[in-house]
C-alpha cells in the first residue's frame, strides 16, 4: 500500500492539504517491525512519532 495514501487515512492528518501530506511523506519512513518488538517505553524519551498500520 502506498505510504502517502496511508498517511491520508490517519485521522490526525486527514484535514491537511495534499501538498503538506506530500511533505510529510518525504520526511518519513515506513518499516516493518517484527511481532513482539517494543517500540515505546515509558522510561525512555521519545523523539519520534509512530503510526501503526496494524497491530497493538
PDB file of C-alpha atoms in Angstrom, residues 3-53:
ATOM      1  CA  UNK A   3       2.644   5.381   2.123  1.00  0.00           C
ATOM      2  CA  UNK A   4       1.085   8.681   1.016  1.00  0.00           C
ATOM      3  CA  UNK A   5      -2.336   7.010   0.904  1.00  0.00           C
ATOM      4  CA  UNK A   6      -1.777   5.503   4.353  1.00  0.00           C
ATOM      5  CA  UNK A   7      -0.878   8.937   5.765  1.00  0.00           C
ATOM      6  CA  UNK A   8      -4.061  10.410   4.276  1.00  0.00           C
ATOM      7  CA  UNK A   9      -6.122   7.797   6.158  1.00  0.00           C
ATOM      8  CA  UNK A  10      -4.839   8.866   9.608  1.00  0.00           C
ATOM      9  CA  UNK A  11      -7.491  10.957  11.391  1.00  0.00           C
ATOM     10  CA  UNK A  12      -4.851  13.283  12.828  1.00  0.00           C
ATOM     11  CA  UNK A  13      -3.685  14.170   9.304  1.00  0.00           C
ATOM     12  CA  UNK A  14      -6.896  13.888   7.283  1.00  0.00           C
ATOM     13  CA  UNK A  15      -7.572  17.633   7.102  1.00  0.00           C
ATOM     14  CA  UNK A  16      -4.116  18.591   5.817  1.00  0.00           C
ATOM     15  CA  UNK A  17      -3.833  19.801   2.233  1.00  0.00           C
ATOM     16  CA  UNK A  18      -2.333  17.297  -0.197  1.00  0.00           C
ATOM     17  CA  UNK A  19       0.940  19.250  -0.546  1.00  0.00           C
ATOM     18  CA  UNK A  20       1.523  19.039   3.223  1.00  0.00           C
ATOM     19  CA  UNK A  21       0.864  15.291   3.187  1.00  0.00           C
ATOM     20  CA  UNK A  22       3.433  15.023   0.401  1.00  0.00           C
ATOM     21  CA  UNK A  23       5.969  16.883   2.578  1.00  0.00           C
ATOM     22  CA  UNK A  24       5.306  14.526   5.498  1.00  0.00           C
ATOM     23  CA  UNK A  25       5.622  11.594   3.106  1.00  0.00           C
ATOM     24  CA  UNK A  26       9.082  12.790   2.053  1.00  0.00           C
ATOM     25  CA  UNK A  27      10.239  13.269   5.675  1.00  0.00           C
ATOM     26  CA  UNK A  28       9.036   9.907   6.982  1.00  0.00           C
ATOM     27  CA  UNK A  29       9.959   6.283   6.596  1.00  0.00           C
ATOM     28  CA  UNK A  30       7.975   3.090   6.713  1.00  0.00           C
ATOM     29  CA  UNK A  31       9.481  -0.002   8.299  1.00  0.00           C
ATOM     30  CA  UNK A  32       8.151  -3.439   9.115  1.00  0.00           C
ATOM     31  CA  UNK A  33       8.580  -4.305  12.788  1.00  0.00           C
ATOM     32  CA  UNK A  34       8.655  -7.895  13.998  1.00  0.00           C
ATOM     33  CA  UNK A  35       5.810  -9.006  16.243  1.00  0.00           C
ATOM     34  CA  UNK A  36       6.711  -8.556  19.902  1.00  0.00           C
ATOM     35  CA  UNK A  37       9.206  -5.729  19.293  1.00  0.00           C
ATOM     36  CA  UNK A  38       8.823  -2.909  21.832  1.00  0.00           C
ATOM     37  CA  UNK A  39       8.815   0.446  20.053  1.00  0.00           C
ATOM     38  CA  UNK A  40       7.798   2.620  23.012  1.00  0.00           C
ATOM     39  CA  UNK A  41       8.726   2.580  26.673  1.00  0.00           C
ATOM     40  CA  UNK A  42       7.576   4.920  29.437  1.00  0.00           C
ATOM     41  CA  UNK A  43      11.163   5.037  30.726  1.00  0.00           C
ATOM     42  CA  UNK A  44      12.715   6.443  27.532  1.00  0.00           C
ATOM     43  CA  UNK A  45      12.452   9.865  25.923  1.00  0.00           C
ATOM     44  CA  UNK A  46      10.563   9.711  22.650  1.00  0.00           C
ATOM     45  CA  UNK A  47      11.901  11.627  19.646  1.00  0.00           C
ATOM     46  CA  UNK A  48       9.704  10.011  17.029  1.00  0.00           C
ATOM     47  CA  UNK A  49       6.045   9.648  16.251  1.00  0.00           C
ATOM     48  CA  UNK A  50       4.787   6.209  15.298  1.00  0.00           C
ATOM     49  CA  UNK A  51       1.682   5.315  13.325  1.00  0.00           C
ATOM     50  CA  UNK A  52       0.789   1.644  13.305  1.00  0.00           C
ATOM     51  CA  UNK A  53      -0.726   0.202  10.155  1.00  0.00           C
TER      52      UNK A  53
END
